[in-house]
């Protein structure tokens, strides 16, 4: 079993990565393979709703980290995801938001039945709203959302400060243990829930 952790911070080795590394270490200790994918600090364009990906090979015409992510999902057996972001104006980073919009667009079947968690890092406030924003991608994609002993957040202006957030780091470890447990349970020979074909109901006739 494998979990892919996505670092949506422009800083490769900052507070967000510290939280993800704590989860990765805990997953490894519980016999779950884990890898961190950093989105980098180059611009990631948002979805323009052109449907190119749906009409062609399930890849976006903007050939960037989104396609790299999709390639990894299809070439490797990814059982779970953790999406991490710093808090920018009480929301997830623009890069992660654009990334998730495009990665999830029209691909519900790719994520259905998988395990997911969200992690945010902030100096002081705005964590809950950013956390809630990221969770919504999983909540409308038939994914199993994993919680912890508190909101999945860590506090600090920089990595050294975040290391002092003992409760935040503990929250990440508990998240890792919970995710490992759920993955192992799902791996048992119990049929997954049947997913009905979507009804598209529009409110304007």
PDB file of C-alpha atoms in Angstrom:
ATOM      1  CA  UNK A   1       0.000   0.000   0.000  1.00  0.00           C
ATOM      2  CA  UNK A   2       1.192   3.468  -0.825  1.00  0.00           C
ATOM      3  CA  UNK A   3       0.265   7.040   0.117  1.00  0.00           C
ATOM      4  CA  UNK A   4       1.194  10.062  -1.998  1.00  0.00           C
ATOM      5  CA  UNK A   5       1.648  13.277  -0.020  1.00  0.00           C
ATOM      6  CA  UNK A   6       1.440  16.515  -2.025  1.00  0.00           C
ATOM      7  CA  UNK A   7       3.300  19.594  -0.791  1.00  0.00           C
ATOM      8  CA  UNK A   8       1.498  22.662  -2.115  1.00  0.00           C
ATOM      9  CA  UNK A   9       3.870  25.178  -0.532  1.00  0.00           C
ATOM     10  CA  UNK A  10       6.239  27.298  -2.644  1.00  0.00           C
ATOM     11  CA  UNK A  11       8.922  26.342  -0.088  1.00  0.00           C
ATOM     12  CA  UNK A  12      10.124  22.776  -0.516  1.00  0.00           C
ATOM     13  CA  UNK A  13      11.417  22.361   3.032  1.00  0.00           C
ATOM     14  CA  UNK A  14       9.210  24.619   5.132  1.00  0.00           C
ATOM     15  CA  UNK A  15       6.449  24.149   7.706  1.00  0.00           C
ATOM     16  CA  UNK A  16       4.115  22.242   5.387  1.00  0.00           C
ATOM     17  CA  UNK A  17       6.838  19.767   4.463  1.00  0.00           C
ATOM     18  CA  UNK A  18       7.695  19.300   8.152  1.00  0.00           C
ATOM     19  CA  UNK A  19       4.112  18.197   8.797  1.00  0.00           C
ATOM     20  CA  UNK A  20       4.107  15.887   5.775  1.00  0.00           C
ATOM     21  CA  UNK A  21       7.439  14.336   6.770  1.00  0.00           C
ATOM     22  CA  UNK A  22       6.006  13.541  10.215  1.00  0.00           C
ATOM     23  CA  UNK A  23       3.063  11.764   8.579  1.00  0.00           C
ATOM     24  CA  UNK A  24       5.335   9.966   6.116  1.00  0.00           C
ATOM     25  CA  UNK A  25       7.585   8.708   8.928  1.00  0.00           C
ATOM     26  CA  UNK A  26       4.582   7.426  10.877  1.00  0.00           C
ATOM     27  CA  UNK A  27       3.145   5.701   7.808  1.00  0.00           C
ATOM     28  CA  UNK A  28       6.489   3.985   7.178  1.00  0.00           C
ATOM     29  CA  UNK A  29       6.587   2.822  10.807  1.00  0.00           C
ATOM     30  CA  UNK A  30       3.197   1.218  10.161  1.00  0.00           C
ATOM     31  CA  UNK A  31       4.360  -0.590   7.017  1.00  0.00           C
ATOM     32  CA  UNK A  32       2.799   1.852   4.556  1.00  0.00           C
ATOM     33  CA  UNK A  33       4.955   3.166   1.702  1.00  0.00           C
ATOM     34  CA  UNK A  34       4.834   6.955   1.341  1.00  0.00           C
ATOM     35  CA  UNK A  35       6.249   9.572  -1.031  1.00  0.00           C
ATOM     36  CA  UNK A  36       6.143  13.372  -1.000  1.00  0.00           C
ATOM     37  CA  UNK A  37       5.521  15.214  -4.269  1.00  0.00           C
ATOM     38  CA  UNK A  38       6.455  18.914  -4.147  1.00  0.00           C
ATOM     39  CA  UNK A  39       4.520  21.068  -6.600  1.00  0.00           C
ATOM     40  CA  UNK A  40       7.458  23.452  -6.929  1.00  0.00           C
ATOM     41  CA  UNK A  41       7.379  27.233  -7.134  1.00  0.00           C
ATOM     42  CA  UNK A  42       6.554  27.695 -10.801  1.00  0.00           C
ATOM     43  CA  UNK A  43       3.055  28.983 -11.696  1.00  0.00           C
ATOM     44  CA  UNK A  44       0.310  26.358 -11.985  1.00  0.00           C
ATOM     45  CA  UNK A  45      -2.573  27.489 -14.155  1.00  0.00           C
ATOM     46  CA  UNK A  46      -6.161  26.981 -13.062  1.00  0.00           C
ATOM     47  CA  UNK A  47      -8.734  24.835 -14.848  1.00  0.00           C
ATOM     48  CA  UNK A  48     -10.408  26.627 -17.766  1.00  0.00           C
ATOM     49  CA  UNK A  49     -13.127  24.003 -18.267  1.00  0.00           C
ATOM     50  CA  UNK A  50     -12.119  23.220 -21.863  1.00  0.00           C
ATOM     51  CA  UNK A  51     -12.720  19.454 -21.393  1.00  0.00           C
ATOM     52  CA  UNK A  52      -9.543  18.633 -23.336  1.00  0.00           C
ATOM     53  CA  UNK A  53      -8.598  16.092 -20.644  1.00  0.00           C
ATOM     54  CA  UNK A  54     -11.969  14.343 -20.876  1.00  0.00           C
ATOM     55  CA  UNK A  55     -11.954  14.221 -24.659  1.00  0.00           C
ATOM     56  CA  UNK A  56      -8.399  12.915 -24.984  1.00  0.00           C
ATOM     57  CA  UNK A  57      -6.164  10.795 -22.756  1.00  0.00           C
ATOM     58  CA  UNK A  58      -7.220  12.094 -19.319  1.00  0.00           C
ATOM     59  CA  UNK A  59      -4.322  14.559 -19.340  1.00  0.00           C
ATOM     60  CA  UNK A  60      -4.413  18.348 -19.277  1.00  0.00           C
ATOM     61  CA  UNK A  61      -3.126  20.364 -22.235  1.00  0.00           C
ATOM     62  CA  UNK A  62      -1.061  22.295 -19.667  1.00  0.00           C
ATOM     63  CA  UNK A  63       1.730  19.765 -19.237  1.00  0.00           C
ATOM     64  CA  UNK A  64       2.928  20.398 -15.695  1.00  0.00           C
ATOM     65  CA  UNK A  65       2.754  18.898 -12.200  1.00  0.00           C
ATOM     66  CA  UNK A  66      -0.879  17.895 -12.682  1.00  0.00           C
ATOM     67  CA  UNK A  67       0.011  15.474 -15.464  1.00  0.00           C
ATOM     68  CA  UNK A  68       3.021  14.229 -13.488  1.00  0.00           C
ATOM     69  CA  UNK A  69       0.654  13.516 -10.601  1.00  0.00           C
ATOM     70  CA  UNK A  70      -1.834  11.705 -12.848  1.00  0.00           C
ATOM     71  CA  UNK A  71       0.952   9.651 -14.434  1.00  0.00           C
ATOM     72  CA  UNK A  72       2.089   8.585 -10.974  1.00  0.00           C
ATOM     73  CA  UNK A  73      -1.421   7.568  -9.935  1.00  0.00           C
ATOM     74  CA  UNK A  74      -1.845   5.400 -13.014  1.00  0.00           C
ATOM     75  CA  UNK A  75       1.646   3.892 -13.109  1.00  0.00           C
ATOM     76  CA  UNK A  76       1.810   3.120  -9.388  1.00  0.00           C
ATOM     77  CA  UNK A  77      -0.882   1.778  -7.088  1.00  0.00           C
ATOM     78  CA  UNK A  78      -1.683   4.784  -4.916  1.00  0.00           C
ATOM     79  CA  UNK A  79      -4.108   3.924  -2.117  1.00  0.00           C
ATOM     80  CA  UNK A  80      -4.200   7.220  -0.244  1.00  0.00           C
ATOM     81  CA  UNK A  81      -3.440  10.909  -0.523  1.00  0.00           C
ATOM     82  CA  UNK A  82      -2.451  13.739   1.797  1.00  0.00           C
ATOM     83  CA  UNK A  83      -2.721  17.272   0.415  1.00  0.00           C
ATOM     84  CA  UNK A  84      -0.719  19.877   2.324  1.00  0.00           C
ATOM     85  CA  UNK A  85      -0.688  23.651   2.032  1.00  0.00           C
ATOM     86  CA  UNK A  86       0.359  26.804   3.825  1.00  0.00           C
ATOM     87  CA  UNK A  87      -2.489  29.155   4.707  1.00  0.00           C
ATOM     88  CA  UNK A  88      -2.708  32.164   2.388  1.00  0.00           C
ATOM     89  CA  UNK A  89      -5.442  34.646   3.319  1.00  0.00           C
ATOM     90  CA  UNK A  90      -7.405  31.927   5.179  1.00  0.00           C
ATOM     91  CA  UNK A  91      -7.249  29.624   2.146  1.00  0.00           C
ATOM     92  CA  UNK A  92      -5.028  27.034   0.539  1.00  0.00           C
ATOM     93  CA  UNK A  93      -2.159  28.258  -1.644  1.00  0.00           C
ATOM     94  CA  UNK A  94      -3.058  29.325  -5.155  1.00  0.00           C
ATOM     95  CA  UNK A  95      -0.804  26.618  -6.567  1.00  0.00           C
ATOM     96  CA  UNK A  96      -2.517  23.819  -4.641  1.00  0.00           C
ATOM     97  CA  UNK A  97      -5.984  25.177  -5.429  1.00  0.00           C
ATOM     98  CA  UNK A  98      -5.259  25.276  -9.174  1.00  0.00           C
ATOM     99  CA  UNK A  99      -3.618  21.854  -8.950  1.00  0.00           C
ATOM    100  CA  UNK A 100      -6.590  20.252  -7.188  1.00  0.00           C
ATOM    101  CA  UNK A 101      -9.147  21.914  -9.473  1.00  0.00           C
ATOM    102  CA  UNK A 102      -7.481  20.362 -12.490  1.00  0.00           C
ATOM    103  CA  UNK A 103      -6.505  17.031 -10.935  1.00  0.00           C
ATOM    104  CA  UNK A 104     -10.032  16.277  -9.710  1.00  0.00           C
ATOM    105  CA  UNK A 105     -11.964  17.704 -12.663  1.00  0.00           C
ATOM    106  CA  UNK A 106     -13.903  14.882 -14.351  1.00  0.00           C
ATOM    107  CA  UNK A 107     -11.884  12.207 -12.549  1.00  0.00           C
ATOM    108  CA  UNK A 108     -14.168  11.082  -9.728  1.00  0.00           C
ATOM    109  CA  UNK A 109     -13.653   7.413 -10.611  1.00  0.00           C
ATOM    110  CA  UNK A 110      -9.886   7.817 -10.278  1.00  0.00           C
ATOM    111  CA  UNK A 111     -10.174   8.877  -6.627  1.00  0.00           C
ATOM    112  CA  UNK A 112     -13.282   6.992  -5.487  1.00  0.00           C
ATOM    113  CA  UNK A 113     -12.662   4.516  -2.685  1.00  0.00           C
ATOM    114  CA  UNK A 114      -9.250   5.992  -1.881  1.00  0.00           C
ATOM    115  CA  UNK A 115      -8.227   7.400   1.503  1.00  0.00           C
ATOM    116  CA  UNK A 116      -7.527  11.127   1.819  1.00  0.00           C
ATOM    117  CA  UNK A 117      -6.419  13.713   4.376  1.00  0.00           C
ATOM    118  CA  UNK A 118      -5.647  17.424   4.361  1.00  0.00           C
ATOM    119  CA  UNK A 119      -2.906  19.267   6.241  1.00  0.00           C
ATOM    120  CA  UNK A 120      -2.340  23.009   6.614  1.00  0.00           C
ATOM    121  CA  UNK A 121       0.380  25.152   8.175  1.00  0.00           C
ATOM    122  CA  UNK A 122      -0.078  28.713   9.349  1.00  0.00           C
ATOM    123  CA  UNK A 123       1.531  31.407  11.457  1.00  0.00           C
ATOM    124  CA  UNK A 124      -1.583  32.151  13.467  1.00  0.00           C
ATOM    125  CA  UNK A 125      -5.099  31.991  11.959  1.00  0.00           C
ATOM    126  CA  UNK A 126      -7.089  30.894   8.938  1.00  0.00           C
ATOM    127  CA  UNK A 127      -6.203  27.218   9.260  1.00  0.00           C
ATOM    128  CA  UNK A 128      -9.741  25.890   9.707  1.00  0.00           C
ATOM    129  CA  UNK A 129     -11.102  27.524   6.552  1.00  0.00           C
ATOM    130  CA  UNK A 130      -8.131  26.373   4.450  1.00  0.00           C
ATOM    131  CA  UNK A 131      -8.455  22.872   5.907  1.00  0.00           C
ATOM    132  CA  UNK A 132     -12.170  22.840   5.079  1.00  0.00           C
ATOM    133  CA  UNK A 133     -11.486  24.013   1.515  1.00  0.00           C
ATOM    134  CA  UNK A 134      -9.074  21.177   0.755  1.00  0.00           C
ATOM    135  CA  UNK A 135     -11.332  18.570   2.365  1.00  0.00           C
ATOM    136  CA  UNK A 136     -14.141  19.362  -0.070  1.00  0.00           C
ATOM    137  CA  UNK A 137     -12.312  17.735  -2.987  1.00  0.00           C
ATOM    138  CA  UNK A 138     -12.363  14.399  -1.173  1.00  0.00           C
ATOM    139  CA  UNK A 139     -15.863  14.826   0.217  1.00  0.00           C
ATOM    140  CA  UNK A 140     -17.417  15.041  -3.257  1.00  0.00           C
ATOM    141  CA  UNK A 141     -15.269  12.291  -4.798  1.00  0.00           C
ATOM    142  CA  UNK A 142     -16.399   9.251  -2.781  1.00  0.00           C
ATOM    143  CA  UNK A 143     -13.133   9.244  -0.827  1.00  0.00           C
ATOM    144  CA  UNK A 144     -12.661   8.260   2.810  1.00  0.00           C
ATOM    145  CA  UNK A 145     -11.524  11.292   4.771  1.00  0.00           C
ATOM    146  CA  UNK A 146      -9.142  10.699   7.695  1.00  0.00           C
ATOM    147  CA  UNK A 147      -9.090  12.798  10.843  1.00  0.00           C
ATOM    148  CA  UNK A 148      -6.797  13.040  13.837  1.00  0.00           C
ATOM    149  CA  UNK A 149      -6.769  14.172  17.463  1.00  0.00           C
ATOM    150  CA  UNK A 150      -7.226  17.815  16.397  1.00  0.00           C
ATOM    151  CA  UNK A 151      -7.541  19.736  13.135  1.00  0.00           C
ATOM    152  CA  UNK A 152      -4.667  18.677  10.878  1.00  0.00           C
ATOM    153  CA  UNK A 153      -2.670  21.876  11.275  1.00  0.00           C
ATOM    154  CA  UNK A 154       0.741  23.006  12.417  1.00  0.00           C
ATOM    155  CA  UNK A 155       1.773  26.499  13.502  1.00  0.00           C
ATOM    156  CA  UNK A 156       4.933  28.530  12.927  1.00  0.00           C
ATOM    157  CA  UNK A 157       6.374  31.329  10.844  1.00  0.00           C
ATOM    158  CA  UNK A 158       9.160  29.002   9.725  1.00  0.00           C
ATOM    159  CA  UNK A 159      10.260  25.390  10.079  1.00  0.00           C
ATOM    160  CA  UNK A 160      12.216  25.985  13.307  1.00  0.00           C
ATOM    161  CA  UNK A 161       9.165  27.521  14.962  1.00  0.00           C
ATOM    162  CA  UNK A 162       6.903  24.746  13.663  1.00  0.00           C
ATOM    163  CA  UNK A 163       9.187  22.166  15.278  1.00  0.00           C
ATOM    164  CA  UNK A 164       8.161  23.653  18.626  1.00  0.00           C
ATOM    165  CA  UNK A 165       4.481  22.972  17.947  1.00  0.00           C
ATOM    166  CA  UNK A 166       4.458  19.661  19.804  1.00  0.00           C
ATOM    167  CA  UNK A 167       0.692  19.296  19.610  1.00  0.00           C
ATOM    168  CA  UNK A 168       0.745  19.940  15.867  1.00  0.00           C
ATOM    169  CA  UNK A 169       3.421  17.298  15.307  1.00  0.00           C
ATOM    170  CA  UNK A 170       1.516  14.862  17.509  1.00  0.00           C
ATOM    171  CA  UNK A 171      -1.605  15.529  15.433  1.00  0.00           C
ATOM    172  CA  UNK A 172       0.360  14.548  12.308  1.00  0.00           C
ATOM    173  CA  UNK A 173       1.542  11.310  13.890  1.00  0.00           C
ATOM    174  CA  UNK A 174      -1.977  10.406  14.975  1.00  0.00           C
ATOM    175  CA  UNK A 175      -3.171  11.188  11.471  1.00  0.00           C
ATOM    176  CA  UNK A 176      -0.528   8.853  10.043  1.00  0.00           C
ATOM    177  CA  UNK A 177      -1.582   6.050  12.405  1.00  0.00           C
ATOM    178  CA  UNK A 178      -5.262   6.542  11.597  1.00  0.00           C
ATOM    179  CA  UNK A 179      -4.566   6.515   7.877  1.00  0.00           C
ATOM    180  CA  UNK A 180      -2.465   3.361   8.139  1.00  0.00           C
ATOM    181  CA  UNK A 181      -5.244   1.656  10.105  1.00  0.00           C
ATOM    182  CA  UNK A 182      -7.946   2.577   7.595  1.00  0.00           C
ATOM    183  CA  UNK A 183      -5.778   1.505   4.655  1.00  0.00           C
ATOM    184  CA  UNK A 184      -5.194  -1.877   6.256  1.00  0.00           C
ATOM    185  CA  UNK A 185      -8.907  -2.277   6.936  1.00  0.00           C
ATOM    186  CA  UNK A 186      -9.784  -1.392   3.341  1.00  0.00           C
ATOM    187  CA  UNK A 187      -7.200  -3.920   2.152  1.00  0.00           C
ATOM    188  CA  UNK A 188      -9.233  -6.738   3.711  1.00  0.00           C
ATOM    189  CA  UNK A 189     -11.503  -8.800   1.477  1.00  0.00           C
ATOM    190  CA  UNK A 190     -14.575  -6.648   2.045  1.00  0.00           C
ATOM    191  CA  UNK A 191     -16.303  -5.373  -1.112  1.00  0.00           C
ATOM    192  CA  UNK A 192     -16.213  -1.605  -1.490  1.00  0.00           C
ATOM    193  CA  UNK A 193     -19.535   0.260  -1.605  1.00  0.00           C
ATOM    194  CA  UNK A 194     -21.249   0.335  -4.969  1.00  0.00           C
ATOM    195  CA  UNK A 195     -21.161   3.806  -6.497  1.00  0.00           C
ATOM    196  CA  UNK A 196     -24.276   4.734  -8.405  1.00  0.00           C
ATOM    197  CA  UNK A 197     -24.114   6.493 -11.728  1.00  0.00           C
ATOM    198  CA  UNK A 198     -24.282  10.252 -11.186  1.00  0.00           C
ATOM    199  CA  UNK A 199     -27.513  12.142 -11.689  1.00  0.00           C
ATOM    200  CA  UNK A 200     -26.872  15.665 -12.925  1.00  0.00           C
ATOM    201  CA  UNK A 201     -29.652  17.848 -11.571  1.00  0.00           C
ATOM    202  CA  UNK A 202     -29.625  21.468 -12.665  1.00  0.00           C
ATOM    203  CA  UNK A 203     -31.837  23.975 -10.891  1.00  0.00           C
ATOM    204  CA  UNK A 204     -32.362  26.249 -13.866  1.00  0.00           C
ATOM    205  CA  UNK A 205     -34.634  24.766 -16.511  1.00  0.00           C
TER     206      UNK A 205
END
